[in-house]
Amino acid sequence: MKKIVLLFLITLLYSTNVYSEITYLQILKDPTDLRLNLQYAKEQELKGEYKSVTATLERLTSLYPKNINLKLYLLSMSIKTDSTEKTLNLIQEIQSSDQISDEIKKQVAQVFDDMNKKKIDTDAIAKKKEREKAQLAAVDQKQAPTEPKSSWTWYTEVGVTHMLNSNISSISESNTKNVGNTVVAMTGVEGDDVATLRNTYGAIYQINPSSNLSLSAGHTTTEQNRATSDENDTQSLSATYSKFLERNSITSTFSFTDANTRRAADSFTKSLSLDNRFALTDKHKLLTGVNIGRTQGDQNSANLTKRASNTWKQGFVIGHEYFFTPQHNIKLKYAFTDTHAIANFNANEDQTVTASYGKNFKVGNLGLTYSISDKDFNEPDTVLAGLMGRKDDSKTKTISFSGNLNQVFSAQKFFPIPKNIGQFLNTLNYNTSWSETQSEGTNLQQNFKKESFTFGLTKRMYF
């Protein structure tokens, strides 16, 4: 554990000068986060990237068509970039809106009048263009040609997480379990803590203002304090394509994971998912998705039964999300997964209903989640429970709070921090959560309760 923390601190010390402004990678994680998108737009405007600003604002106005401030911001950008047609369309849209005050409409009307009354002196414009052309030619002679802006964004992440678990081995509440047709004592480690170190390398390719491709490769090392069952070294690869349309946010993800459990056989997992968020209105979103996956065990002479846990699955998700404000929402989701297995006692149908609440504060984001899962297995495991069928029900409650340390320090006024320190803290993310799971099943070993508390820090660095 000390080595993990030391490595994490060394990485932080050597990353203080790395670029840390808002990028499209952060927007990808929550494309409807109005605060994050506006911060990105303002940073792009300061750098003179007006096309990126306009594309971001157009996407936001389609997500939040009743947000007047967004339309006024977009109007100011269209005027700044001399986009006459776009300006006239926005003015017409604002003038016809019944949600905008008469005072603002008068100001917009004045802009319209100024555009109509503007006289064009063709000779003056021609002379101005000639002067500009001469100036550009002089600049070109003095300056070497610059390389075009890259469409790639490269990053790396390093994170450390520490979890305290009250029942790491899922010991039943009766301390007994079924073995065949008999009941025997169930022993094992209950309270334990787990430390995880994660390192990820990734890249984002900006295909166009409304779509991108995200690639990542990572390595995770997990160490336990008392037990050993969760100790592993895991490699992962993922590719995600995202497309933002007028009312749809579409995401497709492929992932591959090699979980090398140190005292058991490796497991290889491949999954593919397609998800869509459809904006019914600026407050109501419809969530849909489909997924398929496959898990294979690396059976060998030391693990002769690992192949029995091989599974392949398919499922779907449907849900509804309601936004009180862009920073305050509730969500209800239903997920169904049909799992097939070589050993039919591992095959099951899983139905899960999840209700969640989210609220963004200055210092971070609060999340409350409650889920109910119902698993119905195809056949009993005769080795563990004789001819007794198996059905598991579980209920999980989670409270989480996450954000970046710049939010924490910026929310207080006693110790102002320099701008460069704020940029560094802006990509130093924290997350903390508490979770409780209550499981009930037909087998004695499935009747257990556990709680966990997790705290983690992740530093993201862009190049």
Tab-separated table of C-alpha atoms in Angstrom:
chain	number	residue	atom	x	y	z
A	1	MET	CA	0.000	0.000	0.000
A	2	LYS	CA	2.827	2.439	0.824
A	3	LYS	CA	4.386	1.771	-2.589
A	4	ILE	CA	1.070	2.503	-4.295
A	5	VAL	CA	0.620	5.832	-2.497
A	6	LEU	CA	4.285	6.792	-3.110
A	7	LEU	CA	3.967	6.100	-6.852
A	8	PHE	CA	0.797	8.167	-7.000
A	9	LEU	CA	2.430	11.149	-5.229
A	10	ILE	CA	5.504	11.019	-7.492
A	11	THR	CA	3.256	11.119	-10.554
A	12	LEU	CA	1.488	14.194	-9.201
A	13	LEU	CA	4.761	16.018	-8.585
A	14	TYR	CA	5.922	15.509	-12.158
A	15	SER	CA	2.613	16.535	-13.738
A	16	THR	CA	2.231	20.133	-12.507
A	17	ASN	CA	3.092	21.684	-15.863
A	18	VAL	CA	0.872	19.479	-18.002
A	19	TYR	CA	-1.949	21.108	-19.956
A	20	SER	CA	-5.197	20.890	-17.962
A	21	GLU	CA	-7.962	22.898	-19.617
A	22	ILE	CA	-11.398	21.474	-20.356
A	23	THR	CA	-11.308	19.148	-23.392
A	24	TYR	CA	-13.859	17.173	-25.306
A	25	LEU	CA	-12.984	14.079	-23.239
A	26	GLN	CA	-14.571	15.640	-20.149
A	27	ILE	CA	-17.640	16.692	-22.130
A	28	LEU	CA	-18.000	13.123	-23.426
A	29	LYS	CA	-18.585	11.828	-19.906
A	30	ASP	CA	-21.679	14.010	-19.552
A	31	PRO	CA	-22.632	15.831	-22.772
A	32	THR	CA	-25.640	17.456	-21.061
A	33	ASP	CA	-23.553	19.113	-18.310
A	34	LEU	CA	-24.321	22.754	-19.072
A	35	ARG	CA	-21.661	24.162	-16.738
A	36	LEU	CA	-18.880	22.058	-18.246
A	37	ASN	CA	-19.934	22.794	-21.838
A	38	LEU	CA	-20.107	26.553	-21.204
A	39	GLN	CA	-16.683	26.520	-19.558
A	40	TYR	CA	-15.324	24.704	-22.623
A	41	ALA	CA	-16.986	27.243	-24.950
A	42	LYS	CA	-15.519	30.209	-23.044
A	43	GLU	CA	-12.025	28.701	-23.104
A	44	GLN	CA	-12.301	28.091	-26.850
A	45	GLU	CA	-13.510	31.671	-27.362
A	46	LEU	CA	-10.476	33.048	-25.488
A	47	LYS	CA	-8.244	31.043	-27.846
A	48	GLY	CA	-10.108	32.378	-30.893
A	49	GLU	CA	-11.576	28.982	-31.810
A	50	TYR	CA	-14.939	30.461	-32.797
A	51	LYS	CA	-16.031	27.442	-34.839
A	52	SER	CA	-15.721	25.183	-31.781
A	53	VAL	CA	-17.641	27.728	-29.690
A	54	THR	CA	-20.433	27.966	-32.254
A	55	ALA	CA	-20.685	24.163	-32.636
A	56	THR	CA	-20.872	23.714	-28.843
A	57	LEU	CA	-23.552	26.413	-28.470
A	58	GLU	CA	-25.625	25.004	-31.342
A	59	ARG	CA	-25.589	21.586	-29.682
A	60	LEU	CA	-26.555	23.091	-26.317
A	61	THR	CA	-29.435	25.103	-27.798
A	62	SER	CA	-30.793	21.894	-29.347
A	63	LEU	CA	-30.583	20.165	-25.934
A	64	TYR	CA	-32.017	23.185	-24.070
A	65	PRO	CA	-34.208	25.013	-26.630
A	66	LYS	CA	-35.879	27.131	-23.932
A	67	ASN	CA	-32.640	28.451	-22.453
A	68	ILE	CA	-32.638	32.108	-23.525
A	69	ASN	CA	-29.103	32.845	-22.325
A	70	LEU	CA	-27.715	30.186	-24.662
A	71	LYS	CA	-29.472	31.741	-27.655
A	72	LEU	CA	-28.202	35.200	-26.764
A	73	TYR	CA	-24.661	33.837	-26.398
A	74	LEU	CA	-24.981	32.133	-29.796
A	75	LEU	CA	-26.307	35.403	-31.278
A	76	SER	CA	-23.277	37.303	-29.977
A	77	MET	CA	-20.953	34.711	-31.568
A	78	SER	CA	-22.723	34.867	-34.935
A	79	ILE	CA	-22.389	38.673	-34.913
A	80	LYS	CA	-18.709	38.399	-33.966
A	81	THR	CA	-18.044	35.996	-36.859
A	82	ASP	CA	-20.102	38.076	-39.361
A	83	SER	CA	-22.460	35.170	-39.997
A	84	THR	CA	-25.313	37.246	-41.427
A	85	GLU	CA	-27.715	34.435	-42.293
A	86	LYS	CA	-27.313	32.740	-38.921
A	87	THR	CA	-27.712	36.097	-37.135
A	88	LEU	CA	-30.953	36.905	-38.969
A	89	ASN	CA	-32.373	33.432	-38.203
A	90	LEU	CA	-31.551	33.782	-34.505
A	91	ILE	CA	-33.047	37.286	-34.369
A	92	GLN	CA	-36.246	36.002	-35.940
A	93	GLU	CA	-36.375	33.080	-33.487
A	94	ILE	CA	-35.806	35.367	-30.485
A	95	GLN	CA	-38.398	37.901	-31.657
A	96	SER	CA	-41.042	35.185	-32.009
A	97	SER	CA	-40.361	33.707	-28.544
A	98	ASP	CA	-42.920	34.385	-25.811
A	99	GLN	CA	-40.347	33.692	-23.060
A	100	ILE	CA	-38.102	36.686	-23.753
A	101	SER	CA	-38.741	40.064	-22.140
A	102	ASP	CA	-39.725	43.068	-24.237
A	103	GLU	CA	-36.543	44.880	-23.180
A	104	ILE	CA	-34.321	42.152	-24.658
A	105	LYS	CA	-36.461	42.055	-27.794
A	106	LYS	CA	-35.952	45.814	-28.222
A	107	GLN	CA	-32.174	45.372	-27.982
A	108	VAL	CA	-32.270	42.541	-30.516
A	109	ALA	CA	-34.474	44.633	-32.809
A	110	GLN	CA	-31.868	47.401	-32.670
A	111	VAL	CA	-29.243	44.923	-33.863
A	112	PHE	CA	-31.546	43.985	-36.744
A	113	ASP	CA	-32.078	47.658	-37.668
A	114	ASP	CA	-28.349	48.352	-37.588
A	115	MET	CA	-27.734	45.463	-39.979
A	116	ASN	CA	-30.432	46.708	-42.380
A	117	LYS	CA	-29.251	50.336	-42.247
A	118	LYS	CA	-25.612	49.429	-42.785
A	119	LYS	CA	-24.375	50.910	-46.062
A	120	ILE	CA	-21.784	49.046	-48.034
A	121	ASP	CA	-19.066	51.091	-49.692
A	122	THR	CA	-17.698	48.659	-52.279
A	123	ASP	CA	-14.665	50.768	-53.092
A	124	ALA	CA	-13.678	51.062	-49.440
A	125	ILE	CA	-14.097	47.304	-48.964
A	126	ALA	CA	-11.966	46.588	-52.042
A	127	LYS	CA	-9.199	48.869	-50.778
A	128	LYS	CA	-9.407	47.285	-47.330
A	129	LYS	CA	-9.094	43.809	-48.818
A	130	GLU	CA	-6.064	44.873	-50.824
A	131	ARG	CA	-4.401	46.252	-47.697
A	132	GLU	CA	-5.192	43.085	-45.769
A	133	LYS	CA	-3.812	40.946	-48.584
A	134	ALA	CA	-0.574	42.961	-48.610
A	135	GLN	CA	-0.298	42.668	-44.818
A	136	LEU	CA	-0.853	38.910	-44.947
A	137	ALA	CA	1.789	38.555	-47.659
A	138	ALA	CA	4.275	40.443	-45.489
A	139	VAL	CA	3.481	38.263	-42.497
A	140	ASP	CA	3.877	35.102	-44.585
A	141	GLN	CA	7.374	36.167	-45.573
A	142	LYS	CA	8.413	36.696	-41.977
A	143	GLN	CA	6.801	33.621	-40.469
A	144	ALA	CA	7.357	29.965	-41.246
A	145	PRO	CA	4.250	28.014	-42.174
A	146	THR	CA	2.475	26.616	-39.118
A	147	GLU	CA	1.291	23.046	-38.835
A	148	PRO	CA	-2.475	22.474	-38.933
A	149	LYS	CA	-4.161	21.903	-35.591
A	150	SER	CA	-4.223	18.222	-34.665
A	151	SER	CA	-7.564	16.441	-34.364
A	152	TRP	CA	-6.087	14.166	-31.683
A	153	THR	CA	-6.108	14.768	-27.937
A	154	TRP	CA	-3.784	12.534	-25.891
A	155	TYR	CA	-4.060	11.943	-22.175
A	156	THR	CA	-3.010	9.713	-19.331
A	157	GLU	CA	-4.648	9.031	-15.970
A	158	VAL	CA	-3.271	7.677	-12.719
A	159	GLY	CA	-5.597	6.887	-9.853
A	160	VAL	CA	-5.573	5.327	-6.422
A	161	THR	CA	-8.633	3.990	-4.597
A	162	HIS	CA	-9.037	2.604	-1.090
A	163	MET	CA	-12.114	0.588	-0.070
A	164	LEU	CA	-13.229	-0.628	3.358
A	165	ASN	CA	-15.601	-3.597	3.176
A	166	SER	CA	-17.524	-5.064	6.113
A	167	ASN	CA	-18.006	-8.490	4.463
A	168	ILE	CA	-15.465	-8.981	1.683
A	169	SER	CA	-16.133	-12.749	1.432
A	170	SER	CA	-19.963	-12.411	1.467
A	171	ILE	CA	-20.315	-14.607	4.557
A	172	SER	CA	-23.983	-15.475	5.152
A	173	GLU	CA	-25.797	-13.951	8.104
A	174	SER	CA	-26.273	-17.425	9.608
A	175	ASN	CA	-22.574	-18.288	9.050
A	176	THR	CA	-23.739	-21.453	7.264
A	177	LYS	CA	-23.998	-22.647	3.655
A	178	ASN	CA	-25.504	-25.452	1.595
A	179	VAL	CA	-23.218	-28.216	0.362
A	180	GLY	CA	-25.229	-30.833	-1.461
A	181	ASN	CA	-28.176	-31.660	0.802
A	182	THR	CA	-26.375	-30.744	4.018
A	183	VAL	CA	-25.736	-27.517	5.905
A	184	VAL	CA	-22.186	-26.740	7.003
A	185	ALA	CA	-20.406	-23.805	8.625
A	186	MET	CA	-19.351	-20.926	6.376
A	187	THR	CA	-16.056	-19.297	7.286
A	188	GLY	CA	-13.834	-16.649	5.800
A	189	VAL	CA	-12.636	-13.080	6.140
A	190	GLU	CA	-15.351	-10.499	6.695
A	191	GLY	CA	-13.920	-7.015	7.381
A	192	ASP	CA	-11.127	-6.106	4.963
A	193	ASP	CA	-9.662	-3.199	3.012
A	194	VAL	CA	-8.646	-3.175	-0.641
A	195	ALA	CA	-6.204	-0.781	-2.358
A	196	THR	CA	-6.283	-0.284	-6.134
A	197	LEU	CA	-3.794	1.519	-8.379
A	198	ARG	CA	-4.911	2.310	-11.935
A	199	ASN	CA	-3.036	3.745	-14.905
A	200	THR	CA	-4.707	4.550	-18.235
A	201	TYR	CA	-3.473	5.900	-21.554
A	202	GLY	CA	-5.928	7.214	-24.101
A	203	ALA	CA	-6.627	9.361	-27.119
A	204	ILE	CA	-9.617	11.247	-28.525
A	205	TYR	CA	-9.979	11.763	-32.266
A	206	GLN	CA	-12.292	14.648	-33.159
A	207	ILE	CA	-13.943	13.468	-36.384
A	208	ASN	CA	-16.045	16.623	-36.668
A	209	PRO	CA	-17.737	19.037	-34.206
A	210	SER	CA	-20.523	16.512	-33.537
A	211	SER	CA	-18.679	13.174	-33.382
A	212	ASN	CA	-15.497	11.659	-32.009
A	213	LEU	CA	-13.680	8.404	-31.329
A	214	SER	CA	-12.169	7.605	-27.921
A	215	LEU	CA	-9.500	4.915	-27.411
A	216	SER	CA	-7.964	3.784	-24.117
A	217	ALA	CA	-5.734	1.088	-22.628
A	218	GLY	CA	-5.271	0.574	-18.913
A	219	HIS	CA	-3.695	-1.533	-16.192
A	220	THR	CA	-5.124	-2.032	-12.693
A	221	THR	CA	-3.446	-3.639	-9.682
A	222	THR	CA	-5.501	-4.605	-6.627
A	223	GLU	CA	-4.099	-5.577	-3.215
A	224	GLN	CA	-5.987	-6.857	-0.150
A	225	ASN	CA	-4.972	-6.449	3.472
A	226	ARG	CA	-6.334	-9.681	4.999
A	227	ALA	CA	-7.902	-11.964	2.379
A	228	THR	CA	-6.540	-12.683	-1.117
A	229	SER	CA	-9.578	-13.503	-3.289
A	230	ASP	CA	-9.813	-10.010	-4.830
A	231	GLU	CA	-6.107	-9.567	-5.565
A	232	ASN	CA	-5.585	-9.277	-9.308
A	233	ASP	CA	-3.784	-7.565	-12.165
A	234	THR	CA	-6.169	-6.467	-14.900
A	235	GLN	CA	-5.511	-5.188	-18.415
A	236	SER	CA	-8.257	-3.441	-20.362
A	237	LEU	CA	-8.847	-1.973	-23.823
A	238	SER	CA	-11.824	0.085	-24.992
A	239	ALA	CA	-13.028	2.040	-28.020
A	240	THR	CA	-16.003	4.419	-27.918
A	241	TYR	CA	-17.688	6.244	-30.784
A	242	SER	CA	-19.945	9.191	-29.894
A	243	LYS	CA	-22.309	11.109	-32.154
A	244	PHE	CA	-24.311	14.175	-31.100
A	245	LEU	CA	-27.352	14.933	-33.234
A	246	GLU	CA	-30.047	17.549	-32.773
A	247	ARG	CA	-32.010	15.449	-30.287
A	248	ASN	CA	-29.926	12.279	-29.915
A	249	SER	CA	-26.679	11.486	-28.129
A	250	ILE	CA	-25.500	8.108	-29.450
A	251	THR	CA	-22.640	6.121	-27.923
A	252	SER	CA	-21.230	2.769	-29.006
A	253	THR	CA	-18.536	1.047	-26.914
A	254	PHE	CA	-16.410	-2.071	-27.353
A	255	SER	CA	-14.297	-3.266	-24.413
A	256	PHE	CA	-11.916	-6.137	-23.681
A	257	THR	CA	-10.709	-7.098	-20.189
A	258	ASP	CA	-8.121	-9.640	-19.068
A	259	ALA	CA	-8.579	-10.222	-15.330
A	260	ASN	CA	-5.576	-12.073	-13.946
A	261	THR	CA	-6.720	-13.228	-10.514
A	262	ARG	CA	-3.484	-14.206	-8.831
A	263	ARG	CA	-4.737	-17.370	-7.136
A	264	ALA	CA	-7.196	-18.494	-9.814
A	265	ALA	CA	-7.478	-18.793	-13.576
A	266	ASP	CA	-7.618	-15.717	-15.798
A	267	SER	CA	-10.954	-14.483	-17.170
A	268	PHE	CA	-11.340	-12.770	-20.545
A	269	THR	CA	-14.374	-10.551	-21.117
A	270	LYS	CA	-15.527	-8.908	-24.340
A	271	SER	CA	-18.563	-6.627	-24.537
A	272	LEU	CA	-20.288	-4.383	-27.066
A	273	SER	CA	-22.977	-1.817	-26.240
A	274	LEU	CA	-25.046	0.759	-28.118
A	275	ASP	CA	-26.772	3.505	-26.082
A	276	ASN	CA	-28.900	6.487	-27.027
A	277	ARG	CA	-30.221	9.483	-25.103
A	278	PHE	CA	-33.176	11.025	-26.922
A	279	ALA	CA	-34.297	14.514	-25.912
A	280	LEU	CA	-38.101	14.505	-25.792
A	281	THR	CA	-37.896	18.078	-24.464
A	282	ASP	CA	-35.155	20.064	-22.747
A	283	LYS	CA	-36.215	18.447	-19.444
A	284	HIS	CA	-37.260	14.920	-20.468
A	285	LYS	CA	-34.759	12.399	-21.885
A	286	LEU	CA	-35.495	8.854	-23.040
A	287	LEU	CA	-32.679	6.355	-22.398
A	288	THR	CA	-32.345	3.182	-24.480
A	289	GLY	CA	-29.581	0.670	-25.044
A	290	VAL	CA	-28.659	-2.871	-26.104
A	291	ASN	CA	-25.608	-4.918	-25.171
A	292	ILE	CA	-23.929	-8.269	-25.765
A	293	GLY	CA	-20.955	-9.846	-24.012
A	294	ARG	CA	-18.894	-12.976	-23.506
A	295	THR	CA	-16.704	-14.181	-20.607
A	296	GLN	CA	-14.238	-17.054	-20.927
A	297	GLY	CA	-12.109	-18.693	-18.247
A	298	ASP	CA	-8.544	-19.813	-18.873
A	299	GLN	CA	-8.943	-23.420	-17.775
A	300	ASN	CA	-5.664	-25.225	-16.929
A	301	SER	CA	-4.339	-28.100	-14.844
A	302	ALA	CA	-4.638	-26.017	-11.671
A	303	ASN	CA	-8.172	-24.831	-12.489
A	304	LEU	CA	-10.013	-27.805	-13.997
A	305	THR	CA	-13.551	-26.395	-13.575
A	306	LYS	CA	-12.994	-22.831	-14.823
A	307	ARG	CA	-14.598	-23.571	-18.196
A	308	ALA	CA	-17.931	-24.169	-16.434
A	309	SER	CA	-18.144	-20.437	-15.698
A	310	ASN	CA	-17.940	-19.444	-19.376
A	311	THR	CA	-20.949	-17.281	-20.220
A	312	TRP	CA	-22.374	-15.240	-23.075
A	313	LYS	CA	-25.126	-12.721	-22.575
A	314	GLN	CA	-27.369	-10.178	-24.234
A	315	GLY	CA	-29.616	-7.520	-22.773
A	316	PHE	CA	-31.341	-4.201	-23.119
A	317	VAL	CA	-31.870	-1.039	-21.077
A	318	ILE	CA	-34.715	1.472	-21.094
A	319	GLY	CA	-35.177	4.459	-18.859
A	320	HIS	CA	-36.348	8.011	-18.368
A	321	GLU	CA	-34.394	11.014	-17.122
A	322	TYR	CA	-35.964	14.249	-15.888
A	323	PHE	CA	-34.007	17.475	-15.385
A	324	PHE	CA	-35.334	20.003	-12.870
A	325	THR	CA	-32.401	22.140	-14.024
A	326	PRO	CA	-29.314	21.172	-16.082
A	327	GLN	CA	-27.553	20.478	-12.753
A	328	HIS	CA	-30.383	18.646	-10.986
A	329	ASN	CA	-32.035	15.448	-12.224
A	330	ILE	CA	-33.704	12.123	-11.426
A	331	LYS	CA	-33.507	8.904	-13.411
A	332	LEU	CA	-35.450	5.617	-13.533
A	333	LYS	CA	-33.983	2.693	-15.464
A	334	TYR	CA	-34.915	-0.942	-16.173
A	335	ALA	CA	-32.295	-3.452	-17.369
A	336	PHE	CA	-32.802	-7.045	-18.530
A	337	THR	CA	-29.924	-9.471	-19.096
A	338	ASP	CA	-30.206	-13.031	-20.386
A	339	THR	CA	-27.076	-15.044	-19.504
A	340	HIS	CA	-26.240	-18.434	-21.045
A	341	ALA	CA	-23.483	-20.702	-19.737
A	342	ILE	CA	-21.713	-23.972	-20.504
A	343	ALA	CA	-22.794	-25.182	-17.047
A	344	ASN	CA	-26.511	-24.421	-17.020
A	345	PHE	CA	-26.577	-23.740	-13.275
A	346	ASN	CA	-24.643	-20.540	-14.079
A	347	ALA	CA	-27.245	-19.417	-16.643
A	348	ASN	CA	-29.825	-16.923	-15.418
A	349	GLU	CA	-32.181	-14.080	-16.231
A	350	ASP	CA	-31.480	-10.847	-14.391
A	351	GLN	CA	-33.956	-7.980	-14.061
A	352	THR	CA	-32.744	-4.802	-12.371
A	353	VAL	CA	-34.632	-1.595	-11.613
A	354	THR	CA	-32.552	1.444	-10.639
A	355	ALA	CA	-33.704	4.831	-9.356
A	356	SER	CA	-31.139	7.609	-9.016
A	357	TYR	CA	-30.987	11.268	-8.044
A	358	GLY	CA	-28.258	13.734	-8.995
A	359	LYS	CA	-27.509	17.262	-7.833
A	360	ASN	CA	-24.479	19.369	-8.734
A	361	PHE	CA	-23.054	21.721	-6.114
A	362	LYS	CA	-20.143	24.134	-6.258
A	363	VAL	CA	-17.854	21.671	-4.493
A	364	GLY	CA	-18.966	18.537	-6.376
A	365	ASN	CA	-21.763	16.261	-7.526
A	366	LEU	CA	-24.087	14.328	-5.202
A	367	GLY	CA	-25.538	11.000	-6.327
A	368	LEU	CA	-28.162	8.827	-4.601
A	369	THR	CA	-28.958	5.397	-6.069
A	370	TYR	CA	-31.282	2.552	-5.102
A	371	SER	CA	-31.463	-0.651	-7.146
A	372	ILE	CA	-33.371	-3.932	-6.914
A	373	SER	CA	-32.074	-7.009	-8.742
A	374	ASP	CA	-33.904	-10.297	-9.324
A	375	LYS	CA	-31.868	-13.257	-10.669
A	376	ASP	CA	-33.617	-16.481	-11.640
A	377	PHE	CA	-31.194	-19.335	-12.427
A	378	ASN	CA	-32.039	-22.002	-15.016
A	379	GLU	CA	-30.995	-25.042	-12.972
A	380	PRO	CA	-29.896	-25.797	-9.394
A	381	ASP	CA	-26.225	-26.340	-8.607
A	382	THR	CA	-26.419	-29.922	-7.381
A	383	VAL	CA	-22.929	-29.770	-5.871
A	384	LEU	CA	-23.718	-26.764	-3.677
A	385	ALA	CA	-27.411	-27.163	-2.958
A	386	GLY	CA	-28.604	-30.554	-4.132
A	387	LEU	CA	-31.806	-30.341	-6.157
A	388	MET	CA	-32.810	-27.024	-4.623
A	389	GLY	CA	-33.489	-24.364	-7.263
A	390	ARG	CA	-31.756	-21.019	-7.035
A	391	LYS	CA	-33.149	-17.508	-7.058
A	392	ASP	CA	-31.284	-14.440	-5.765
A	393	ASP	CA	-32.740	-11.063	-4.875
A	394	SER	CA	-30.602	-8.124	-3.846
A	395	LYS	CA	-31.145	-4.502	-2.867
A	396	THR	CA	-28.352	-1.929	-3.028
A	397	LYS	CA	-28.240	1.622	-1.680
A	398	THR	CA	-25.427	3.982	-2.682
A	399	ILE	CA	-24.504	7.538	-1.730
A	400	SER	CA	-21.699	9.121	-3.736
A	401	PHE	CA	-20.003	12.505	-3.986
A	402	SER	CA	-17.442	13.395	-6.640
A	403	GLY	CA	-15.805	16.330	-8.349
A	404	ASN	CA	-12.412	17.970	-8.751
A	405	LEU	CA	-10.309	19.695	-6.102
A	406	ASN	CA	-10.472	23.018	-7.945
A	407	GLN	CA	-14.218	23.047	-7.220
A	408	VAL	CA	-13.496	22.522	-3.523
A	409	PHE	CA	-10.894	25.292	-3.246
A	410	SER	CA	-12.791	27.728	-5.495
A	411	ALA	CA	-15.916	27.423	-3.338
A	412	GLN	CA	-14.150	28.992	-0.335
A	413	LYS	CA	-12.877	32.577	-0.103
A	414	PHE	CA	-10.403	32.297	2.778
A	415	PHE	CA	-7.463	30.856	0.831
A	416	PRO	CA	-7.440	32.069	-2.785
A	417	ILE	CA	-5.299	29.887	-5.039
A	418	PRO	CA	-3.198	30.989	-8.038
A	419	LYS	CA	-4.535	30.346	-11.533
A	420	ASN	CA	-1.877	27.738	-12.414
A	421	ILE	CA	-2.608	25.781	-9.226
A	422	GLY	CA	-6.334	25.962	-10.034
A	423	GLN	CA	-5.687	24.501	-13.494
A	424	PHE	CA	-3.725	21.651	-11.951
A	425	LEU	CA	-6.488	20.924	-9.410
A	426	ASN	CA	-9.106	21.120	-12.174
A	427	THR	CA	-8.041	17.676	-13.419
A	428	LEU	CA	-7.347	16.170	-9.986
A	429	ASN	CA	-10.637	14.389	-9.368
A	430	TYR	CA	-11.911	12.892	-6.145
A	431	ASN	CA	-14.693	10.395	-5.525
A	432	THR	CA	-16.146	8.975	-2.347
A	433	SER	CA	-19.077	6.614	-1.837
A	434	TRP	CA	-20.909	4.480	0.703
A	435	SER	CA	-22.829	1.398	-0.365
A	436	GLU	CA	-24.958	-1.246	1.357
A	437	THR	CA	-26.088	-4.510	-0.249
A	438	GLN	CA	-28.697	-6.862	1.197
A	439	SER	CA	-28.908	-10.223	-0.591
A	440	GLU	CA	-31.531	-12.928	-0.132
A	441	GLY	CA	-31.570	-16.276	-1.908
A	442	THR	CA	-32.824	-19.830	-1.810
A	443	ASN	CA	-29.291	-21.012	-0.925
A	444	LEU	CA	-28.029	-20.164	2.551
A	445	GLN	CA	-24.774	-18.672	1.236
A	446	GLN	CA	-26.744	-16.060	-0.757
A	447	ASN	CA	-28.268	-14.547	2.398
A	448	PHE	CA	-25.745	-11.908	3.374
A	449	LYS	CA	-25.305	-8.212	4.018
A	450	LYS	CA	-22.288	-6.025	3.326
A	451	GLU	CA	-21.304	-2.374	3.482
A	452	SER	CA	-18.419	-0.607	1.812
A	453	PHE	CA	-16.843	2.825	1.920
A	454	THR	CA	-14.615	3.976	-0.955
A	455	PHE	CA	-12.398	7.002	-1.464
A	456	GLY	CA	-10.261	7.678	-4.531
A	457	LEU	CA	-8.151	10.302	-6.285
A	458	THR	CA	-7.484	10.427	-10.040
A	459	LYS	CA	-5.155	12.779	-11.877
A	460	ARG	CA	-5.764	13.286	-15.594
A	461	MET	CA	-3.052	14.870	-17.760
A	462	TYR	CA	-3.423	16.053	-21.382
A	463	PHE	CA	-0.627	16.336	-23.915
